[in-house]
Coordinates of C-alpha atoms in Angstrom, one line a residue:
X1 CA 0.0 -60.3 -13.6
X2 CA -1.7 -58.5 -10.7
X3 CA -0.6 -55.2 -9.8
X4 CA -0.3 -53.8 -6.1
X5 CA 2.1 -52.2 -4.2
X6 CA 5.0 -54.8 -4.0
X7 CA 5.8 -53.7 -7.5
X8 CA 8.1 -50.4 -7.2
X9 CA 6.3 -47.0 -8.7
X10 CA 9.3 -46.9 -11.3
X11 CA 8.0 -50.4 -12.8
X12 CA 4.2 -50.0 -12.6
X13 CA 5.0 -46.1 -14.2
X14 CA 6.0 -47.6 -17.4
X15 CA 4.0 -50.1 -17.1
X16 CA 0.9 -48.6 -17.2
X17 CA 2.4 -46.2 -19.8
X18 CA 2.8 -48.6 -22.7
X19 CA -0.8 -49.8 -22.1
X20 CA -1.7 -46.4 -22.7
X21 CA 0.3 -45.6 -25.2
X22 CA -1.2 -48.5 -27.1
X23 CA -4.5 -46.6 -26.3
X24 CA -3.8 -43.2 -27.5
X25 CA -2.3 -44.8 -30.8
X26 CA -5.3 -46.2 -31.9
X27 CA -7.0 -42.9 -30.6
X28 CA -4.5 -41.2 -33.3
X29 CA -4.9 -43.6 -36.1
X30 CA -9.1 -43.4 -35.6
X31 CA -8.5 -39.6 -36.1
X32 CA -6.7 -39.8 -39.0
X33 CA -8.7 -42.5 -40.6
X34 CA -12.2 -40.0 -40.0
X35 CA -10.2 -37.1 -42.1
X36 CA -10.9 -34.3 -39.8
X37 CA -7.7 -33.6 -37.9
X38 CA -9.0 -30.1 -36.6
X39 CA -6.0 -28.2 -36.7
X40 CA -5.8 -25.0 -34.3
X41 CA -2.5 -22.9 -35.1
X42 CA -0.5 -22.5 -32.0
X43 CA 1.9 -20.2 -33.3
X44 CA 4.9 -20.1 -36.0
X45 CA 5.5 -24.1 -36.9
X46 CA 3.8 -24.9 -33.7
X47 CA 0.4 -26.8 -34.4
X48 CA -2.2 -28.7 -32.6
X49 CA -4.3 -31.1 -34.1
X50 CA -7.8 -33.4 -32.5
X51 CA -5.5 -36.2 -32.0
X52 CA -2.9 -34.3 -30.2
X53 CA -5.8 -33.2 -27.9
X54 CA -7.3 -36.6 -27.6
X55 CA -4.8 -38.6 -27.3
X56 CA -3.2 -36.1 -24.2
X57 CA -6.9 -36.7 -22.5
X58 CA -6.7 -40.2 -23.1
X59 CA -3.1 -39.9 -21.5
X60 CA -3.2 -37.8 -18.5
X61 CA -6.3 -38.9 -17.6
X62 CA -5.6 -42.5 -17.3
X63 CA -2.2 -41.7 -15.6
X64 CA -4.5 -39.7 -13.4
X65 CA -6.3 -42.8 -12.5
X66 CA -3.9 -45.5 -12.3
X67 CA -1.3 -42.9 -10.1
X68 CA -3.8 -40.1 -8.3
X69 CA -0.8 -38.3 -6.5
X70 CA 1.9 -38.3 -9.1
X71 CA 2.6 -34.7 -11.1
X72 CA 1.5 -35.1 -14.9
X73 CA 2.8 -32.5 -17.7
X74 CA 1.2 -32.7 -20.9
X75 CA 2.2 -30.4 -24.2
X76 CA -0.8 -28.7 -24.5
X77 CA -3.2 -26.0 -23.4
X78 CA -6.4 -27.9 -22.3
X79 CA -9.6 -27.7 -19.7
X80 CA -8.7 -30.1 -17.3
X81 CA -12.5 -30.3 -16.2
X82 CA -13.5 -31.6 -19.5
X83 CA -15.0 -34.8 -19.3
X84 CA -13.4 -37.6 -21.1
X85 CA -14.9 -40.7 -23.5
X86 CA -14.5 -43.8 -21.0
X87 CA -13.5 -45.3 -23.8
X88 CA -10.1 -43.6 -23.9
X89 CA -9.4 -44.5 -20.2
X90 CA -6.7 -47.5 -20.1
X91 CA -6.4 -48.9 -16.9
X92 CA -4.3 -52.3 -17.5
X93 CA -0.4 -52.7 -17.5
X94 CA 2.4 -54.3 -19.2
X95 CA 3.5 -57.9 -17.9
X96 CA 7.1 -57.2 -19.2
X97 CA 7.9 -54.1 -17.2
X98 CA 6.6 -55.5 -14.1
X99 CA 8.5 -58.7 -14.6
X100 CA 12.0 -56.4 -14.4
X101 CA 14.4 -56.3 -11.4
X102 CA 14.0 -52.9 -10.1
X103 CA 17.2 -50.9 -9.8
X104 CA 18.1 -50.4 -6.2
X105 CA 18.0 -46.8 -6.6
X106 CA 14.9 -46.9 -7.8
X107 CA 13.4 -49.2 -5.4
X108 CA 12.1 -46.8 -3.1
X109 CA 10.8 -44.0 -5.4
X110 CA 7.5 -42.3 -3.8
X111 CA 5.1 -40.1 -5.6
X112 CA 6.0 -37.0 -5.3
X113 CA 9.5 -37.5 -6.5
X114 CA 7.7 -38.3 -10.0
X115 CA 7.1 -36.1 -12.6
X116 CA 5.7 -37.5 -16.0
X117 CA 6.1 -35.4 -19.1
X118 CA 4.0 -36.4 -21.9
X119 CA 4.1 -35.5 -25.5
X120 CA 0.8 -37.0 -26.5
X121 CA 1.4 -36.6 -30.7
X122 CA 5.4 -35.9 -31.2
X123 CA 5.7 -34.7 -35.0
X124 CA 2.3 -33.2 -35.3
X125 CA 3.6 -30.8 -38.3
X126 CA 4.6 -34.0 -40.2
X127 CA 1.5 -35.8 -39.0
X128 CA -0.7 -32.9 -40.8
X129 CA 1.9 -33.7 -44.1
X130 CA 1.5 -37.3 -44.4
X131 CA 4.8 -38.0 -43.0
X132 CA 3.4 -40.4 -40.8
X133 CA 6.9 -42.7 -39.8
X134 CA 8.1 -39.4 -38.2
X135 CA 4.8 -39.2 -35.3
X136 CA 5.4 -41.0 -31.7
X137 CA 3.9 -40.7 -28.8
X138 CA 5.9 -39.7 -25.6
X139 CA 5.4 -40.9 -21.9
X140 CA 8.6 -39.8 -19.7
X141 CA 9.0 -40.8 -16.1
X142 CA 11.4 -38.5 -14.0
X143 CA 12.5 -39.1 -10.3
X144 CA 14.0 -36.3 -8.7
X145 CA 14.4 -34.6 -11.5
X146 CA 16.0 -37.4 -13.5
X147 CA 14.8 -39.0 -16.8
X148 CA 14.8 -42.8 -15.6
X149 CA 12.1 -44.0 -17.8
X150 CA 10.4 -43.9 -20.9
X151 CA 7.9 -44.9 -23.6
X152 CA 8.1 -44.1 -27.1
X153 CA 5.2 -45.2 -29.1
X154 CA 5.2 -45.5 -33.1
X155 CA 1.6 -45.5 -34.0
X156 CA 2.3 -45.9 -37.5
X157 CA 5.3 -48.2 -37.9
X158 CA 5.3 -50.7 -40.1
X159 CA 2.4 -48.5 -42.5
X160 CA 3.8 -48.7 -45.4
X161 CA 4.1 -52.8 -45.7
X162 CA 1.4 -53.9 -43.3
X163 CA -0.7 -55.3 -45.5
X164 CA 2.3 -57.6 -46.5
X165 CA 3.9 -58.4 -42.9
X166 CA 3.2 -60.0 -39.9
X167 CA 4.1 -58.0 -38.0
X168 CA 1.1 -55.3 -37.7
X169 CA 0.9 -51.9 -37.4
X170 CA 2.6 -49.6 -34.7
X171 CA 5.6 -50.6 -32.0
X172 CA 6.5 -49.9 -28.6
X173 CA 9.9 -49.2 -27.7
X174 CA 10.4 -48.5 -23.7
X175 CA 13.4 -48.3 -21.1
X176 CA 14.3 -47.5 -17.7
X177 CA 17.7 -46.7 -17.0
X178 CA 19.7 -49.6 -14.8
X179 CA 17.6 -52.3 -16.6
X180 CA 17.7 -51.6 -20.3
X181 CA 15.8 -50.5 -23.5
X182 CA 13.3 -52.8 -25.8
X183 CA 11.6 -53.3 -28.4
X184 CA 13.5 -53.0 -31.0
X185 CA 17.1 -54.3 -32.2
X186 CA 19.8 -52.2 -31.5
X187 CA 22.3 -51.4 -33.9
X188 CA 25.5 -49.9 -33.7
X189 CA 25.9 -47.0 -36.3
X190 CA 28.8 -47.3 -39.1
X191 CA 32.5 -46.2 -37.2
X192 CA 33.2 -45.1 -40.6
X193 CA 30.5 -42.1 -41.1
X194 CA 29.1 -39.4 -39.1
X195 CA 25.3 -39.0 -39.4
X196 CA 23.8 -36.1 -37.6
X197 CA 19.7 -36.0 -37.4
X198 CA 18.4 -32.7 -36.8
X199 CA 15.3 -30.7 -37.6
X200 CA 13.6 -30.4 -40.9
X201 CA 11.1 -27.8 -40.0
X202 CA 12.1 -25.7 -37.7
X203 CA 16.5 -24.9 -38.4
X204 CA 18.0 -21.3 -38.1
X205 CA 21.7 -20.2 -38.8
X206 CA 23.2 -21.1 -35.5
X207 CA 21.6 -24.8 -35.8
X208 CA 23.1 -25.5 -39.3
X209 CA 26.7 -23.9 -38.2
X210 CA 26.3 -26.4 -35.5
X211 CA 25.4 -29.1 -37.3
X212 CA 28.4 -28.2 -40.1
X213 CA 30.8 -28.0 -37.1
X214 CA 30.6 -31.5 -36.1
X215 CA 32.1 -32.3 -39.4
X216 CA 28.6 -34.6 -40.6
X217 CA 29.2 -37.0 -43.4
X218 CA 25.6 -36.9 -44.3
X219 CA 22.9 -34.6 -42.6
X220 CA 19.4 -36.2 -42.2
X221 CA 16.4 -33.5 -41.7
X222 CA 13.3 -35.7 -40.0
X223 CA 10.5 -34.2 -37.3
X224 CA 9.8 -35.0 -33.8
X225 CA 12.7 -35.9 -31.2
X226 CA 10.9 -39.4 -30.7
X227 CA 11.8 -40.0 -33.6
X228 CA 15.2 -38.7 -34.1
X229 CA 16.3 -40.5 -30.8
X230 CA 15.4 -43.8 -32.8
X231 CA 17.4 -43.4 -35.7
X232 CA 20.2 -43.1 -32.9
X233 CA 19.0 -46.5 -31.1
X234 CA 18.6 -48.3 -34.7
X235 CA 22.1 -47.4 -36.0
X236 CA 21.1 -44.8 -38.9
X237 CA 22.3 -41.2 -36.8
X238 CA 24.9 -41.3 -34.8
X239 CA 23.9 -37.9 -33.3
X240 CA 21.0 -35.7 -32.8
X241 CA 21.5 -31.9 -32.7
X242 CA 19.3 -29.3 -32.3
X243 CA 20.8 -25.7 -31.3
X244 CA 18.1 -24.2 -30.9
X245 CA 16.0 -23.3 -27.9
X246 CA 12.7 -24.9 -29.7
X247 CA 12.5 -28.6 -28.1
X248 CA 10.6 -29.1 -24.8
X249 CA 10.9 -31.5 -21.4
X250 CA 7.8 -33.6 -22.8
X251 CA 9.7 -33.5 -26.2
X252 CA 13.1 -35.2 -24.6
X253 CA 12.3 -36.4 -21.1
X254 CA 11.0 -39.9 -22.7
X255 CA 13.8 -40.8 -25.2
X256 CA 16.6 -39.3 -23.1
X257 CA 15.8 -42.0 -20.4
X258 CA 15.4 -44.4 -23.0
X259 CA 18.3 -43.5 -24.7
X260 CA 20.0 -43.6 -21.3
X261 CA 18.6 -46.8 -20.5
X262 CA 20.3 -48.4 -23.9
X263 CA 23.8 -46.7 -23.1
X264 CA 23.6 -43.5 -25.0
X265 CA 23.6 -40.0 -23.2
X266 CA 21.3 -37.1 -24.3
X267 CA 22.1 -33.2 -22.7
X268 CA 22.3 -29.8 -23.6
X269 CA 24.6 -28.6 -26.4
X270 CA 27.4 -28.0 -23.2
X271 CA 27.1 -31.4 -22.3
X272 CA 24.5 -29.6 -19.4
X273 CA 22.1 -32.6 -17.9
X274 CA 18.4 -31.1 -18.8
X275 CA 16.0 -31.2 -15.5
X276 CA 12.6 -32.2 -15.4
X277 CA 11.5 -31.9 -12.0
X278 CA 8.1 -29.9 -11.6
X279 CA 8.9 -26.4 -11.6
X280 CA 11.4 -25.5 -14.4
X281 CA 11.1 -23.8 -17.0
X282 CA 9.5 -26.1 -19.8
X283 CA 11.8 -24.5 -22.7
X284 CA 14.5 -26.9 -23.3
X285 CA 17.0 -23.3 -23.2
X286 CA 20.1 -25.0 -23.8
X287 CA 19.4 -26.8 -27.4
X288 CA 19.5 -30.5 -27.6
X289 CA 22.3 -32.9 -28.1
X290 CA 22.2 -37.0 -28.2
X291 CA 24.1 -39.4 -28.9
X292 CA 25.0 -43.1 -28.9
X293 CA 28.6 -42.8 -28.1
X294 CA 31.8 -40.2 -28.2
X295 CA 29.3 -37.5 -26.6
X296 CA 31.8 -35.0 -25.7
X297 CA 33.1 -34.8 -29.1
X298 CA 30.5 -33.4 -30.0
X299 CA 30.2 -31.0 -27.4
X300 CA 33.8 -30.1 -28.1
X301 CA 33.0 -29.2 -31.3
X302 CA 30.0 -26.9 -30.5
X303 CA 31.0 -23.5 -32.4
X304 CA 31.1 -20.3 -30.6
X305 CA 28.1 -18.7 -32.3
X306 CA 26.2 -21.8 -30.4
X307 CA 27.6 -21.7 -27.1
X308 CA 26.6 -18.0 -26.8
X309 CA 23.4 -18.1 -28.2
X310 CA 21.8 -20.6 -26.0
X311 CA 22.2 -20.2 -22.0
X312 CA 23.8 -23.7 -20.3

């Protein structure tokens, strides 16, 4: 489908963004295959590897292209003046997306109402361990401050039986909120059990007397929030806590909107929206809570230790 400007910026956003996520994962999986993941410590359980920094370039860059005025905010530290391989640039879009009805309020979205966040390699400390089902790669639209779209890239799903199915490696899920989440099957989570994902590498007192509070009926520990947003979508979490200040806007501006899009409701741990426009602070302060339904349960259980210890 040709692209111009008939299609509303919401639409040709994510758009673009799942072509290039599709990009950036094959940039990851190259990286990996070669063995040399150059890993540069950024500080204490904070690390950066080549693919994060390739797969950002590859990102940004592209976006760059495709959407010259639009504000891009990448995780991490690099020369903006660096060239990039051509080979990394991805300039083609997704049918699907643009085939959508745009949502009215979205219709009229200009440029510099957008701010993407992108989280090029979400899970890198787990993608340095081999624990390769937790990594996704993050592309969050915001308008006005909003999360209203997302795309949350698996580069390595389906790894572990690809040989032996059809359906290949790596899977897109994306969703913009007023027309709905794909690409996957959406599954409600048992009404019986209360399953809380949170962190596996990076918990502290107050998280785990959070998590304790909400009265779990089985804890599961797994990296990135990508990740932890799926189990959600996919019926094995109900919830995803994280009291902690640790989490950034490119870490939850993508799967909040997709989460969002599919009916769920992601905030801080008061129940706080978490903004994204361009000038906040990029320190998600207030910890992390998502869910797929009963949201303010949780938020009603939040112990006191919690609520003081991170600012709403």
């Amino acid at each position: 489908m040709a692209v111009n400007g008939s299609h509303p910026l919401v639409l040709r956003l994510v758009s673009s963004s799942l072509a290039i996520a599709h990009r950036a994962g094959n940039i990851i999986r190259d990286i990996l295959k070669k063995g040399d993941l150059g890993i540069v410590d950024k500080g204490v359980n904070d690390l950066q590897t080549e693919a994060d920094r390739s797969a950002q370039q590859c990102i940004v860059e592209s976006l760059k292209i495709n959407f010259p005025k639009i504000t891009v905010i990448g995780e991490e530290d690099l020369d903006t003046n660096a060239s990039v391989d051509p080979n990394w640039i991805e300039t083609g879009f997704n049918d699907e997306v643009l085939q959508c009805k745009c949502p009215k309020e979205l219709q009229g979205v200009t440029d510099e109402q957008v701010v993407v966040w992108v989280d090029p390699l979400d899970g890198t400390t787990e993608f340095t361990q081999g624990l390769l089902e937790h990594v996704t790669v993050l592309i969050g639209v915001a308008v006005n401050g909003k999360a209203v779209g997302g795309v949350i890239y698996q580069p390595y799903y389906n790894y572990k039986a690809e040989a032996e199915s059809p359906l290949g490696l790596g899977r897109a899920i994306w969703g913009i909120t007023g027309i709905g989440a794909f690409g996957f099957k959406k599954v409600i989570p048992q009404e019986d059990k209360n399953i809380i994902a949170t962190t596996r590498s990076h918990s502290n007192v107050i998280n785990t007397e959070a998590v304790s509070a909400c009265q779990p009926s089985e804890v599961i520990k797994v990296g990135g929030s990508g990740h932890k947003v799926l189990l959600i979508l996919e019926g094995k979490a109900h919830a995803y806590l994280f009291a902690s200040k640790g989490t950034k806007k490119w870490d939850t501006c993508a799967p909040e909107a997709v989460l969002r899009a599919s009916g769920g409701t992601l905030s801080d741990i008061h129940g706080c929206m978490i903004p994204y426009d361009a000038s906040v602070q990029h320190m998600n302060t207030g910890g992390v809570l998502a869910t797929s339904s009963n949201h303010q349960w949780y938020i009603d259980h939040m112990p006191l230790s919690a609520r003081q210890n991170l600012p709403s």
